[in-house]
Short mmCIF file of C-alpha atoms and ligand atoms in Angstrom, two decimals:
data_model
loop_
_atom_site.label_atom_id
_atom_site.label_comp_id
_atom_site.label_asym_id
_atom_site.label_seq_id
_atom_site.Cartn_x
_atom_site.Cartn_y
_atom_site.Cartn_z
CA MET A 30 127.38 -88.47 -44.03
CA LYS A 31 124.32 -88.37 -41.81
CA ALA A 32 124.11 -87.52 -38.10
CA HIS A 33 121.83 -89.64 -35.92
CA ILE A 34 120.58 -88.23 -32.62
CA LEU A 35 118.91 -90.20 -29.83
CA PHE A 36 117.30 -88.44 -26.86
CA VAL A 37 116.91 -90.58 -23.74
CA CYS A 38 114.74 -90.06 -20.65
CA LEU A 39 113.06 -92.38 -18.17
CA GLY A 40 109.59 -93.09 -19.55
CA ASN A 41 110.00 -91.86 -23.15
CA ILE A 42 106.63 -90.15 -22.91
CA CYS A 43 107.39 -86.63 -21.58
CA ARG A 44 110.87 -85.12 -22.08
CA SER A 45 112.67 -87.18 -24.74
CA PRO A 46 109.73 -87.29 -27.18
CA MET A 47 109.39 -83.52 -26.73
CA ALA A 48 113.10 -83.14 -27.55
CA GLU A 49 112.75 -85.52 -30.52
CA ALA A 50 109.80 -83.61 -32.00
CA VAL A 51 111.33 -80.16 -31.40
CA MET A 52 114.72 -81.20 -32.80
CA ARG A 53 113.14 -82.76 -35.90
CA HIS A 54 111.14 -79.58 -36.41
CA GLN A 55 114.27 -77.39 -36.13
CA VAL A 56 116.16 -79.71 -38.48
CA GLU A 57 113.34 -79.42 -41.03
CA GLN A 58 113.25 -75.64 -40.68
CA ALA A 59 117.01 -75.60 -41.36
CA HIS A 60 116.48 -77.79 -44.47
CA LEU A 61 118.72 -80.47 -43.01
CA ALA A 62 116.26 -83.36 -42.84
CA ASP A 63 118.36 -85.35 -45.31
CA ARG A 64 121.45 -84.90 -43.09
CA ILE A 65 120.14 -85.36 -39.54
CA GLU A 66 117.87 -88.06 -38.13
CA VAL A 67 116.25 -87.90 -34.71
CA ASP A 68 114.77 -90.53 -32.38
CA SER A 69 114.08 -91.01 -28.67
CA ALA A 70 113.92 -93.86 -26.16
CA GLY A 71 113.47 -94.54 -22.45
CA THR A 72 115.30 -96.51 -19.78
CA GLY A 73 112.02 -97.64 -18.13
CA ASP A 74 109.42 -99.92 -19.67
CA TRP A 75 106.13 -98.73 -18.13
CA HIS A 76 104.81 -96.96 -21.22
CA LEU A 77 106.13 -99.00 -24.14
CA GLY A 78 104.11 -98.35 -27.31
CA HIS A 79 102.32 -95.35 -25.79
CA PRO A 80 102.14 -91.97 -27.51
CA PRO A 81 103.71 -88.94 -25.79
CA HIS A 82 102.08 -87.72 -22.55
CA GLU A 83 99.17 -85.33 -23.08
CA GLY A 84 101.20 -82.50 -21.48
CA THR A 85 103.93 -82.98 -24.11
CA ARG A 86 101.36 -83.27 -26.91
CA LYS A 87 99.63 -80.07 -25.76
CA LEU A 88 102.88 -78.06 -25.86
CA LEU A 89 103.84 -79.48 -29.25
CA ASP A 90 100.36 -78.72 -30.62
CA GLN A 91 100.58 -75.14 -29.30
CA HIS A 92 103.80 -74.71 -31.28
CA GLN A 93 102.48 -76.57 -34.33
CA ILE A 94 105.10 -79.27 -34.03
CA SER A 95 104.13 -82.77 -35.15
CA HIS A 96 104.15 -85.74 -32.78
CA GLN A 97 102.32 -88.01 -35.19
CA GLY A 98 103.10 -91.72 -34.90
CA MET A 99 105.50 -91.35 -31.99
CA LYS A 100 105.55 -94.33 -29.62
CA ALA A 101 107.59 -95.02 -26.49
CA ARG A 102 110.36 -97.59 -26.75
CA LEU A 103 113.27 -98.80 -24.65
CA VAL A 104 116.92 -97.97 -25.28
CA ALA A 105 118.45 -100.96 -27.09
CA GLU A 106 122.02 -102.25 -27.28
CA SER A 107 121.95 -101.62 -31.04
CA ASP A 108 121.36 -97.90 -30.38
CA PHE A 109 124.99 -97.59 -29.31
CA GLU A 110 126.02 -98.48 -32.86
CA SER A 111 123.27 -96.63 -34.70
CA PHE A 112 123.49 -93.20 -33.07
CA ASP A 113 126.21 -90.53 -33.16
CA TYR A 114 124.75 -88.37 -30.35
CA ILE A 115 123.01 -89.88 -27.34
CA VAL A 116 121.61 -87.02 -25.27
CA CYS A 117 120.24 -87.89 -21.84
CA LEU A 118 117.62 -85.60 -20.36
CA ASP A 119 118.98 -86.00 -16.83
CA THR A 120 122.04 -87.27 -15.00
CA LYS A 121 120.26 -90.41 -13.77
CA ASN A 122 119.40 -91.30 -17.38
CA LEU A 123 123.10 -90.83 -18.24
CA ARG A 124 124.16 -93.17 -15.42
CA ASP A 125 121.59 -95.75 -16.55
CA VAL A 126 122.76 -95.56 -20.17
CA ARG A 127 126.40 -95.96 -19.04
CA GLU A 128 125.33 -99.01 -17.02
CA LEU A 129 123.66 -100.49 -20.12
CA LEU A 130 126.86 -99.93 -22.10
CA GLU A 131 128.84 -101.69 -19.38
CA LYS A 132 126.39 -104.62 -19.21
CA ALA A 133 126.57 -104.96 -23.00
CA GLY A 134 130.36 -105.11 -22.71
CA ILE A 135 130.76 -102.11 -24.98
CA GLU A 136 133.92 -100.24 -24.02
CA GLU A 137 134.03 -97.83 -26.92
CA SER A 138 130.75 -96.65 -28.38
CA GLY A 139 131.18 -94.31 -31.33
CA ALA A 140 128.38 -92.18 -29.91
CA LYS A 141 128.94 -88.89 -28.10
CA LEU A 142 127.12 -89.39 -24.80
CA PHE A 143 126.16 -86.38 -22.66
CA THR A 144 123.33 -84.71 -20.75
CA PHE A 145 120.94 -82.27 -22.37
CA MET A 146 121.77 -79.51 -19.87
CA GLU A 147 125.43 -79.62 -20.97
CA LEU A 148 124.07 -77.77 -24.02
CA LEU A 149 122.87 -74.93 -21.77
CA PRO A 150 125.67 -74.44 -19.22
CA ASP A 151 124.55 -70.89 -18.33
CA ARG A 152 121.31 -72.21 -16.82
CA GLY A 153 123.23 -73.76 -13.94
CA ILE A 154 121.03 -76.84 -13.67
CA ALA A 155 122.11 -80.41 -14.24
CA ASP A 156 118.81 -82.03 -15.20
CA VAL A 157 115.80 -81.24 -17.34
CA PRO A 158 113.17 -81.53 -14.57
CA ASP A 159 110.67 -84.34 -15.05
CA PRO A 160 107.22 -82.86 -15.80
CA TYR A 161 105.64 -86.27 -15.15
CA TYR A 162 105.98 -85.35 -11.48
CA ASP A 163 105.67 -81.55 -11.38
CA GLY A 164 103.48 -80.90 -14.45
CA ASN A 165 105.68 -78.02 -15.64
CA PHE A 166 105.66 -78.89 -19.34
CA PRO A 167 106.05 -75.23 -20.50
CA PHE A 168 109.38 -74.91 -18.65
CA VAL A 169 110.59 -78.17 -20.20
CA PHE A 170 109.54 -76.95 -23.64
CA GLU A 171 111.52 -73.73 -23.19
CA LEU A 172 114.65 -75.65 -22.12
CA VAL A 173 114.24 -78.22 -24.89
CA ASP A 174 113.73 -75.57 -27.57
CA SER A 175 116.86 -73.63 -26.47
CA GLY A 176 118.99 -76.76 -26.03
CA CYS A 177 118.02 -78.19 -29.43
CA LYS A 178 119.17 -74.97 -31.09
CA GLU A 179 122.56 -75.40 -29.42
CA LEU A 180 122.71 -79.06 -30.41
CA LEU A 181 121.94 -78.17 -34.01
CA LYS A 182 124.80 -75.64 -34.02
CA ARG A 183 127.14 -78.23 -32.48
CA ILE A 184 126.23 -80.87 -35.06
CA GLN A 185 126.58 -78.42 -37.92
CA ALA A 186 130.05 -77.54 -36.65
CA ASP A 187 130.97 -81.24 -36.20
CA MET A 188 129.76 -82.05 -39.69
CA LYS A 189 131.26 -78.88 -41.10
CA PHE A 190 128.23 -78.05 -43.16
CA VAL A 191 128.02 -74.45 -42.02
P1 LIG B 217 109.85 -88.90 -18.85
O1 LIG B 217 108.84 -88.83 -17.61
O2 LIG B 217 111.05 -89.69 -18.38
O3 LIG B 217 110.19 -87.50 -19.14
O4 LIG B 217 109.08 -89.59 -19.96
C1 LIG B 217 108.34 -89.96 -16.94
C2 LIG B 217 107.31 -90.69 -17.49
C3 LIG B 217 106.79 -91.76 -16.80
C4 LIG B 217 107.30 -92.10 -15.55
C5 LIG B 217 108.33 -91.38 -15.00
C6 LIG B 217 108.85 -90.31 -15.69
N1 LIG B 217 106.75 -93.19 -14.82
O5 LIG B 217 107.19 -93.43 -13.69
O6 LIG B 217 105.84 -93.88 -15.34
#
């Protein structure tokens, strides 16, 4: 059995592609690439087809994490069937995804749907702040890196391959 993870933010150019790239990197380091697949998407359509924001690319480059070929896309109805974990970078993204589920008439998605900061309850913040507005990409990287480690542990426990 394979686990499929989808990270969701607003533009799919700053936070969720960073989470996608970091998570894929951690999965590869853990030799679990054949068990866990990672993707990301946005709820807004301004940047469709664009690569990650240069602030995200810079942080990933600094940590030698690949972002090759990544392109922004919108969350799709089919994602609710394809993914086991849908992790929203902030609470507004979570509300928007729930609204999409409602509009699609999907009452029971098999996916576990939650916010990224639920992985880091000790931080006491609800949302991964949007660096598109404040430029603080290093802080987002630190949160994303820590949260992805927790997510990996959670998935390993769910899949019982630890
Ligand atoms: P993201 O950041 O949701 O982390 O990708 C944003 C990117 C673009 C915009 C807003 C947030 N925008 O308004 O274009």
